[in-house]
């Protein structure tokens, strides 16, 4: 288990590791691809890599990472989560009454809030 100070970096560092392994790029480029500031990304990666080395688990992590990259490559089309985040950045919550009226306008009648 990661110490509390590093646990918040682990997920991003793993994501950057996948991008780095799949695209054969630098930590900064991997961070940038995920909309993480490059300098912050490199710092996070360095902390997590140092911890993996200290725990003696770096080789196992690398092997698992290579396996994941190979599996993802076999799957074909990938989701661009960075693009999805950017596309939804300005998303506005629609109030229930407004949503119901919009649905009525296209012939969909909602029975009750939370219903199908």
PDB file of C-alpha atoms in Angstrom:
ATOM      1  CA  UNK A   1       0.000   0.000   0.000  1.00  0.00           C
ATOM      2  CA  UNK A   2       1.250   3.481  -0.828  1.00  0.00           C
ATOM      3  CA  UNK A   3       1.915   5.978   1.951  1.00  0.00           C
ATOM      4  CA  UNK A   4      -0.847   8.601   2.208  1.00  0.00           C
ATOM      5  CA  UNK A   5       1.401  11.321   0.829  1.00  0.00           C
ATOM      6  CA  UNK A   6       1.822   9.369  -2.425  1.00  0.00           C
ATOM      7  CA  UNK A   7      -1.557   7.669  -2.773  1.00  0.00           C
ATOM      8  CA  UNK A   8      -3.063  10.640  -4.614  1.00  0.00           C
ATOM      9  CA  UNK A   9      -0.275  10.416  -7.203  1.00  0.00           C
ATOM     10  CA  UNK A  10      -0.578   6.696  -7.838  1.00  0.00           C
ATOM     11  CA  UNK A  11      -3.540   6.751 -10.217  1.00  0.00           C
ATOM     12  CA  UNK A  12      -2.160   9.545 -12.357  1.00  0.00           C
ATOM     13  CA  UNK A  13       1.306   8.014 -12.350  1.00  0.00           C
ATOM     14  CA  UNK A  14      -0.151   4.683 -13.509  1.00  0.00           C
ATOM     15  CA  UNK A  15      -2.077   6.424 -16.276  1.00  0.00           C
ATOM     16  CA  UNK A  16       1.049   8.272 -17.362  1.00  0.00           C
ATOM     17  CA  UNK A  17       3.002   5.004 -17.260  1.00  0.00           C
ATOM     18  CA  UNK A  18       0.506   3.420 -19.653  1.00  0.00           C
ATOM     19  CA  UNK A  19       0.697   6.361 -22.054  1.00  0.00           C
ATOM     20  CA  UNK A  20       4.494   6.404 -21.832  1.00  0.00           C
ATOM     21  CA  UNK A  21       4.749   2.670 -22.532  1.00  0.00           C
ATOM     22  CA  UNK A  22       2.176   2.686 -25.337  1.00  0.00           C
ATOM     23  CA  UNK A  23       3.418   5.819 -27.116  1.00  0.00           C
ATOM     24  CA  UNK A  24       7.152   5.472 -26.314  1.00  0.00           C
ATOM     25  CA  UNK A  25       7.252   9.053 -25.056  1.00  0.00           C
ATOM     26  CA  UNK A  26       8.669  11.027 -22.133  1.00  0.00           C
ATOM     27  CA  UNK A  27       6.971  11.526 -18.772  1.00  0.00           C
ATOM     28  CA  UNK A  28       6.261  15.126 -19.750  1.00  0.00           C
ATOM     29  CA  UNK A  29       4.628  14.073 -23.033  1.00  0.00           C
ATOM     30  CA  UNK A  30       2.578  11.405 -21.264  1.00  0.00           C
ATOM     31  CA  UNK A  31       1.404  13.934 -18.674  1.00  0.00           C
ATOM     32  CA  UNK A  32       0.510  16.445 -21.366  1.00  0.00           C
ATOM     33  CA  UNK A  33      -1.509  13.798 -23.254  1.00  0.00           C
ATOM     34  CA  UNK A  34      -3.597  13.363 -20.086  1.00  0.00           C
ATOM     35  CA  UNK A  35      -4.018  17.100 -19.481  1.00  0.00           C
ATOM     36  CA  UNK A  36      -1.663  16.968 -16.505  1.00  0.00           C
ATOM     37  CA  UNK A  37       0.875  19.805 -16.270  1.00  0.00           C
ATOM     38  CA  UNK A  38       4.119  18.238 -17.592  1.00  0.00           C
ATOM     39  CA  UNK A  39       6.343  19.341 -14.699  1.00  0.00           C
ATOM     40  CA  UNK A  40       3.814  18.065 -12.136  1.00  0.00           C
ATOM     41  CA  UNK A  41       3.462  14.818 -14.054  1.00  0.00           C
ATOM     42  CA  UNK A  42       7.196  14.210 -14.092  1.00  0.00           C
ATOM     43  CA  UNK A  43       7.412  14.940 -10.346  1.00  0.00           C
ATOM     44  CA  UNK A  44       4.541  12.526  -9.589  1.00  0.00           C
ATOM     45  CA  UNK A  45       6.088   9.826 -11.743  1.00  0.00           C
ATOM     46  CA  UNK A  46       9.489  10.252 -10.099  1.00  0.00           C
ATOM     47  CA  UNK A  47       7.957   9.871  -6.629  1.00  0.00           C
ATOM     48  CA  UNK A  48       6.024   6.744  -7.538  1.00  0.00           C
ATOM     49  CA  UNK A  49       8.948   5.185  -9.441  1.00  0.00           C
ATOM     50  CA  UNK A  50      11.236   5.865  -6.463  1.00  0.00           C
ATOM     51  CA  UNK A  51       8.726   4.182  -4.167  1.00  0.00           C
ATOM     52  CA  UNK A  52       8.398   1.158  -6.471  1.00  0.00           C
ATOM     53  CA  UNK A  53      12.182   0.826  -6.536  1.00  0.00           C
ATOM     54  CA  UNK A  54      12.399   1.160  -2.747  1.00  0.00           C
ATOM     55  CA  UNK A  55       9.734  -1.530  -2.308  1.00  0.00           C
ATOM     56  CA  UNK A  56      11.441  -3.803  -4.834  1.00  0.00           C
ATOM     57  CA  UNK A  57       8.305  -3.964  -6.992  1.00  0.00           C
ATOM     58  CA  UNK A  58       9.436  -1.949 -10.023  1.00  0.00           C
ATOM     59  CA  UNK A  59      10.085  -5.033 -12.197  1.00  0.00           C
ATOM     60  CA  UNK A  60       6.687  -6.532 -11.380  1.00  0.00           C
ATOM     61  CA  UNK A  61       5.017  -3.176 -12.098  1.00  0.00           C
ATOM     62  CA  UNK A  62       6.819  -2.923 -15.459  1.00  0.00           C
ATOM     63  CA  UNK A  63       5.830  -6.472 -16.451  1.00  0.00           C
ATOM     64  CA  UNK A  64       2.200  -5.839 -15.515  1.00  0.00           C
ATOM     65  CA  UNK A  65       2.265  -2.551 -17.395  1.00  0.00           C
ATOM     66  CA  UNK A  66       3.607  -4.225 -20.560  1.00  0.00           C
ATOM     67  CA  UNK A  67       0.854  -6.840 -20.281  1.00  0.00           C
ATOM     68  CA  UNK A  68      -1.833  -4.149 -19.984  1.00  0.00           C
ATOM     69  CA  UNK A  69      -0.432  -2.228 -22.970  1.00  0.00           C
ATOM     70  CA  UNK A  70      -0.481  -5.421 -25.058  1.00  0.00           C
ATOM     71  CA  UNK A  71      -4.077  -6.190 -24.049  1.00  0.00           C
ATOM     72  CA  UNK A  72      -5.260  -2.666 -24.835  1.00  0.00           C
ATOM     73  CA  UNK A  73      -3.469  -2.739 -28.201  1.00  0.00           C
ATOM     74  CA  UNK A  74      -5.321  -5.940 -29.123  1.00  0.00           C
ATOM     75  CA  UNK A  75      -8.698  -4.360 -28.291  1.00  0.00           C
ATOM     76  CA  UNK A  76      -8.549  -1.807 -31.085  1.00  0.00           C
ATOM     77  CA  UNK A  77     -10.334   1.520 -30.715  1.00  0.00           C
ATOM     78  CA  UNK A  78      -9.517   3.406 -27.544  1.00  0.00           C
ATOM     79  CA  UNK A  79     -11.415   6.016 -25.555  1.00  0.00           C
ATOM     80  CA  UNK A  80      -9.747   9.431 -25.489  1.00  0.00           C
ATOM     81  CA  UNK A  81     -10.531  10.441 -21.914  1.00  0.00           C
ATOM     82  CA  UNK A  82      -8.667  13.740 -22.256  1.00  0.00           C
ATOM     83  CA  UNK A  83     -10.904  14.684 -25.176  1.00  0.00           C
ATOM     84  CA  UNK A  84     -13.958  13.557 -23.201  1.00  0.00           C
ATOM     85  CA  UNK A  85     -12.948  15.736 -20.227  1.00  0.00           C
ATOM     86  CA  UNK A  86     -12.451  18.749 -22.505  1.00  0.00           C
ATOM     87  CA  UNK A  87     -15.762  18.149 -24.273  1.00  0.00           C
ATOM     88  CA  UNK A  88     -17.654  17.940 -20.976  1.00  0.00           C
ATOM     89  CA  UNK A  89     -15.775  20.763 -19.237  1.00  0.00           C
ATOM     90  CA  UNK A  90     -18.623  23.192 -19.866  1.00  0.00           C
ATOM     91  CA  UNK A  91     -21.377  20.690 -19.117  1.00  0.00           C
ATOM     92  CA  UNK A  92     -24.359  22.261 -17.416  1.00  0.00           C
ATOM     93  CA  UNK A  93     -26.737  20.381 -15.165  1.00  0.00           C
ATOM     94  CA  UNK A  94     -30.293  20.588 -16.468  1.00  0.00           C
ATOM     95  CA  UNK A  95     -32.982  20.945 -13.832  1.00  0.00           C
ATOM     96  CA  UNK A  96     -35.644  18.235 -13.712  1.00  0.00           C
ATOM     97  CA  UNK A  97     -38.519  20.413 -14.927  1.00  0.00           C
ATOM     98  CA  UNK A  98     -36.498  21.738 -17.859  1.00  0.00           C
ATOM     99  CA  UNK A  99     -35.390  18.201 -18.768  1.00  0.00           C
ATOM    100  CA  UNK A 100     -38.982  16.964 -18.655  1.00  0.00           C
ATOM    101  CA  UNK A 101     -40.103  19.778 -20.965  1.00  0.00           C
ATOM    102  CA  UNK A 102     -37.267  19.062 -23.397  1.00  0.00           C
ATOM    103  CA  UNK A 103     -38.234  15.386 -23.470  1.00  0.00           C
ATOM    104  CA  UNK A 104     -41.902  16.218 -24.023  1.00  0.00           C
ATOM    105  CA  UNK A 105     -40.846  18.400 -26.937  1.00  0.00           C
ATOM    106  CA  UNK A 106     -39.449  15.355 -28.734  1.00  0.00           C
ATOM    107  CA  UNK A 107     -42.248  13.000 -27.740  1.00  0.00           C
ATOM    108  CA  UNK A 108     -40.643  11.332 -24.733  1.00  0.00           C
ATOM    109  CA  UNK A 109     -42.750  11.398 -21.598  1.00  0.00           C
ATOM    110  CA  UNK A 110     -41.013  10.770 -18.294  1.00  0.00           C
ATOM    111  CA  UNK A 111     -43.174   9.130 -15.662  1.00  0.00           C
ATOM    112  CA  UNK A 112     -41.364  10.399 -12.566  1.00  0.00           C
ATOM    113  CA  UNK A 113     -38.046  11.760 -11.438  1.00  0.00           C
ATOM    114  CA  UNK A 114     -35.445   9.003 -11.511  1.00  0.00           C
ATOM    115  CA  UNK A 115     -37.743   6.768 -13.554  1.00  0.00           C
ATOM    116  CA  UNK A 116     -37.040   5.274 -16.926  1.00  0.00           C
TER     117      UNK A 116
END
